[in-house]
Amino acid sequence: MADHEAERPPLALKASLTSGSDTWHSTGAPGLVRPFLLADGPHGVRRQGEGGDALGIGTSVPATCFPPAVALGSTWDTALVRRVGAALGREAAALEVDVILGPGMNIKRSPLGGRNFEYLSEDPHLTGRLAAAYVEGVQSSGVGACVKHFAVNNQETDRMRVSAEVDQRALREVYLRPFEHVVRTARPAMVMSAYNSVNGVAASENPWLLTRVLREEWGFDGVVVSDWGAVNDRVAALRAGLDLEMPPTGTDAEVVAAVERGELDESVLDAVIDRLRRLAERVGAARTRAPEEELAVIRRDNAELAREAAARAAVLLTNDGVLPLDPSSDAVAVIGELARTPRFQGGGSSRIVPTGLSSALDALTRRLGAVRFAPGYAVDGVADEALVLEAVEAARDARVAVVFLGLPEHAESEGFDRTTIDLPADQVDLLERVAAVAPRVVVVLSNGGVVSVAGWQHHANAILEGWLLGQGGAEATADLLLGDRAPSGRLAETIPLRLSDHPSYLTFPGGDGVSVYGESTFVGYRHFDTLGRPVAFPFGHGLTYTRFEYADLRVTEAGEDGWEVTFSVANTGDRDGLEVAQLYAGLVEEHPTRPRSELRGFAKVELRPGETTTVTLPLPAADLRTWDVRGQRWALAAGDYAIRVGASSQDVRLEATVHSDGDRVLTPLTAQSTIAEWRADPAGREVLAALLGRTALGAAQSTVAPELVRMFLSIPLDKLRSFGLGVTAETVAGLVAQARAGQERLLATGAYRRP
Ligand code: GLC
């Protein structure tokens, strides 16, 4: 074998490196690239022994179970999420893991989504900022993060075959945008391609998604790994930009044969190997399991952080003053099996074996002494009159009944979507009957996906939405109920009055292999707030044990790049508190395809009673852009933009308006540009005016009814040849040449830009 051949690994070896060696390891080759150990994620290190499974069936090494994404998303706290990421990274490294398969960052398009517990928000801005913080945190510990599931994986129904049919605007502005933000700002080591198809092309074999957008446009330089079992065609996947098929399917020979037949360029395999080698540089040499005493310290520290994160995640939806409870005077009855048997995480591949776990009942008993407890219901959802009667008796003499309600494990999970957002009927019945005898009622919810509250919230003096809070959730819940900590979570997704109000209601989850995203960019609050439709609780909502006031809004230009939004927030109550100040922006002029307001910034601030702070949020002009499908680019429309600052998408405390001249980009006019597009262009409208003066169209314009003139606006210039107006092919060609020349003259002045 010639020298150069001695250096070139054989084709079969190269092919083997593009697939895993078992459920959790990539394939290594001595002297070329080492094998990597991948493990779920996202809210704990799911390190399995040999064999293992990707479905959450088999067990795994005990690890800290942090609050799942539904809770982390509700913290609105990038600094905290970054700390959680770093803690996860340290624990992963101690367990020999090279890459954590997280964050899960798909948009919560419908409250029915079975994996909504594992995702951050209905909003792309909040999702992107929190996911970037998670990635930065994990990778600060020398471990890789793997953002998933790329892309448009927003349902579990038929997830391995369904095609998400999404228009370009929604695709770019909602579903891809958070991934773009994370890739550009946090440089994740890996991206996981999703099971589903996007507009008919499998995500794991989609060259537009994996190469054109992810690598060429966004500059992603890491490794693209498939979701487990997502690859249908190895060769098509490699050609599209997928690097690593997981787990192995024993099809390396197909890759070799494709190269030998000239259907796949061998350089594709070389590029994969280069990316795997760069991954090795990023995550370092193979690790060995940390000594037990080191692991114990990591687990202890992480357990404390998990509790802190949980305490910052729960959302206080309503409170008439019953919270915080007064331990001295409040004889408390604890009602509900979920107080004794906590739900703290979701089902499927993310399932963690926690290093510790307590129940809210234990946590409250430790603090209050003996409390009356009654399960009230069985989590299997079968009504049990005896349990209800027992619970009513337990509540009868109490001053406050704390009722723990929520979704049982079997109601939601990876792998299937829900069909209702209602709480189990037996639980609502229990609440009603307890409320009939207890002077005051506090409801604590445990659920991964949104549940409707409208039908029963009048029975509660306070509602604490606890989501799924990880292994520290019970202690955190007790901290919040008793006022040792103040609630500071905010809704990262809208709670609708009823499921049928939701914009995705009629099209989710679709059928016959297709899911049509008919609501386009109007996901979640964008729908409700643009249409002024009522909700149970709006995006961004959350109460605490004090009050905040906003004042002194100032919006100042920050050069070409946009604006700076400054305002003050004051704690006007008598307790410490954390406020999430939110910045929304939107074009003032109503537009059929633009939501009224979109989240464009937020800050979580901690204030003592009487304290005031000044918040400054950047508002880059780039964040006001929308996707111009015709020009295939981000475009900033000229116009007035409303700036809204407040405590939720509907609780606006301060407003201002700014003007933008837009990005002053001249899109080259063509014969296929419409009359409206010609008229909107500074060069085009001059050329058109001259034409109108020379043809029957001009004379007609003054005598024809306005609605007919409007009809012409949507006609491509070239079509004017068909209406007997004296416009010929030569006329059209001449007009286009004149317009282009005019555009070039304008571009030369520097007042306009090319796309
Ligand atoms: C699962 C999930 C993915 C997970 C992978 C490995 O099916 O979709 O999120 O990381 O397989 O368990």
Short mmCIF file of N, CA, C and O and ligand atoms in Angstrom, two decimals, residues 24 39-42 46 53-56 101-102 115 118-119 148-149 153 156 159-160 192 195 226-228 349-350 414, ligand 1:
data_model
loop_
_atom_site.label_atom_id
_atom_site.label_comp_id
_atom_site.label_asym_id
_atom_site.label_seq_id
_atom_site.Cartn_x
_atom_site.Cartn_y
_atom_site.Cartn_z
N TRP A 24 -25.64 4.23 22.90
CA TRP A 24 -25.21 5.52 23.46
C TRP A 24 -23.82 5.96 23.01
O TRP A 24 -23.39 7.07 23.32
N ALA A 39 -25.63 11.04 26.24
CA ALA A 39 -26.65 10.63 27.21
C ALA A 39 -27.71 11.71 27.32
O ALA A 39 -27.42 12.90 27.23
N ASP A 40 -28.97 11.26 27.50
CA ASP A 40 -30.01 12.24 27.82
C ASP A 40 -29.67 12.84 29.17
O ASP A 40 -28.97 12.20 29.96
N GLY A 41 -30.15 13.94 29.53
CA GLY A 41 -30.90 15.09 29.08
C GLY A 41 -32.39 14.82 29.05
O GLY A 41 -32.91 13.76 29.08
N PRO A 42 -32.89 16.03 29.03
CA PRO A 42 -32.23 17.33 29.25
C PRO A 42 -32.21 17.77 30.70
O PRO A 42 -31.39 18.62 31.03
N ARG A 46 -29.00 11.01 32.18
CA ARG A 46 -29.57 9.65 32.14
C ARG A 46 -28.50 8.71 31.60
O ARG A 46 -28.51 8.32 30.45
N ASP A 53 -31.61 1.91 26.61
CA ASP A 53 -32.69 2.14 25.65
C ASP A 53 -32.97 3.62 25.56
O ASP A 53 -32.67 4.37 26.49
N ALA A 54 -33.57 4.01 24.45
CA ALA A 54 -33.82 5.44 24.22
C ALA A 54 -35.26 5.79 24.54
O ALA A 54 -35.74 6.85 24.19
N LEU A 55 -35.94 4.88 25.22
CA LEU A 55 -37.38 5.13 25.39
C LEU A 55 -37.75 5.39 26.85
O LEU A 55 -38.90 5.54 27.19
N GLY A 56 -36.75 5.36 27.72
CA GLY A 56 -37.06 5.63 29.12
C GLY A 56 -37.57 4.39 29.84
O GLY A 56 -38.14 4.47 30.91
N LEU A 101 -27.78 15.21 25.75
CA LEU A 101 -28.78 15.38 24.68
C LEU A 101 -29.88 16.32 25.17
O LEU A 101 -30.96 15.93 25.58
N GLY A 102 -29.53 17.56 25.14
CA GLY A 102 -30.46 18.63 25.54
C GLY A 102 -29.78 19.95 25.28
O GLY A 102 -28.57 19.99 25.07
N ARG A 115 -44.84 16.24 24.81
CA ARG A 115 -43.52 16.54 25.36
C ARG A 115 -43.38 17.99 25.80
O ARG A 115 -42.30 18.49 26.00
N GLU A 118 -41.06 18.98 28.34
CA GLU A 118 -39.63 18.91 28.02
C GLU A 118 -39.18 20.11 27.19
O GLU A 118 -38.03 20.19 26.77
N TYR A 119 -40.11 21.03 26.92
CA TYR A 119 -39.81 22.21 26.11
C TYR A 119 -40.04 23.46 26.95
O TYR A 119 -40.69 23.44 27.99
N LYS A 148 -32.17 20.14 20.48
CA LYS A 148 -33.10 19.23 19.80
C LYS A 148 -34.51 19.74 19.93
O LYS A 148 -34.80 20.56 20.82
N HIS A 149 -35.41 19.33 18.97
CA HIS A 149 -35.20 18.40 17.86
C HIS A 149 -35.37 19.22 16.59
O HIS A 149 -36.41 19.85 16.41
N ASN A 153 -40.56 19.86 15.44
CA ASN A 153 -41.04 18.63 16.07
C ASN A 153 -41.94 19.04 17.22
O ASN A 153 -41.51 19.08 18.37
N GLU A 156 -46.28 14.67 19.18
CA GLU A 156 -45.82 13.30 19.34
C GLU A 156 -46.61 12.37 18.43
O GLU A 156 -46.14 11.31 18.07
N ARG A 159 -45.08 10.94 15.16
CA ARG A 159 -43.88 11.79 15.11
C ARG A 159 -42.80 11.27 14.18
O ARG A 159 -41.99 12.03 13.68
N MET A 160 -42.76 9.95 13.92
CA MET A 160 -41.68 9.43 13.10
C MET A 160 -42.00 9.46 11.61
O MET A 160 -41.16 9.11 10.79
N MET A 192 -29.51 17.84 17.06
CA MET A 192 -30.19 16.56 16.79
C MET A 192 -31.30 16.76 15.78
O MET A 192 -32.19 17.59 16.00
N TYR A 195 -37.41 13.52 14.12
CA TYR A 195 -38.04 12.37 13.47
C TYR A 195 -38.87 12.78 12.25
O TYR A 195 -38.95 12.08 11.26
N SER A 226 -28.59 12.16 14.50
CA SER A 226 -30.02 11.91 14.28
C SER A 226 -30.71 11.66 15.61
O SER A 226 -30.08 11.24 16.58
N ASP A 227 -32.01 11.88 15.64
CA ASP A 227 -32.74 11.36 16.77
C ASP A 227 -32.66 9.84 16.67
O ASP A 227 -32.38 9.28 15.61
N TRP A 228 -32.90 9.21 17.77
CA TRP A 228 -32.68 7.74 17.81
C TRP A 228 -33.68 7.01 16.94
O TRP A 228 -34.87 6.98 17.23
N SER A 349 -37.74 9.31 27.23
CA SER A 349 -36.27 9.23 27.18
C SER A 349 -35.60 10.14 28.21
O SER A 349 -34.42 10.00 28.47
N SER A 350 -36.35 11.10 28.78
CA SER A 350 -35.71 12.04 29.71
C SER A 350 -35.82 11.59 31.15
O SER A 350 -35.36 12.28 32.06
N GLU A 414 -43.65 11.74 26.43
CA GLU A 414 -43.07 11.55 25.10
C GLU A 414 -43.76 10.37 24.46
O GLU A 414 -44.08 9.40 25.12
C1 GLC B 1 -35.70 9.85 21.90
C2 GLC B 1 -35.97 11.33 21.89
C3 GLC B 1 -34.73 12.17 22.01
C4 GLC B 1 -33.71 11.44 22.86
C5 GLC B 1 -33.27 10.22 22.08
C6 GLC B 1 -32.31 9.37 22.90
O1 GLC B 1 -36.56 9.18 21.07
O2 GLC B 1 -36.77 11.85 20.84
O3 GLC B 1 -35.10 13.43 22.58
O4 GLC B 1 -32.59 12.28 23.13
O5 GLC B 1 -34.37 9.43 21.64
O6 GLC B 1 -32.98 8.86 24.01
#
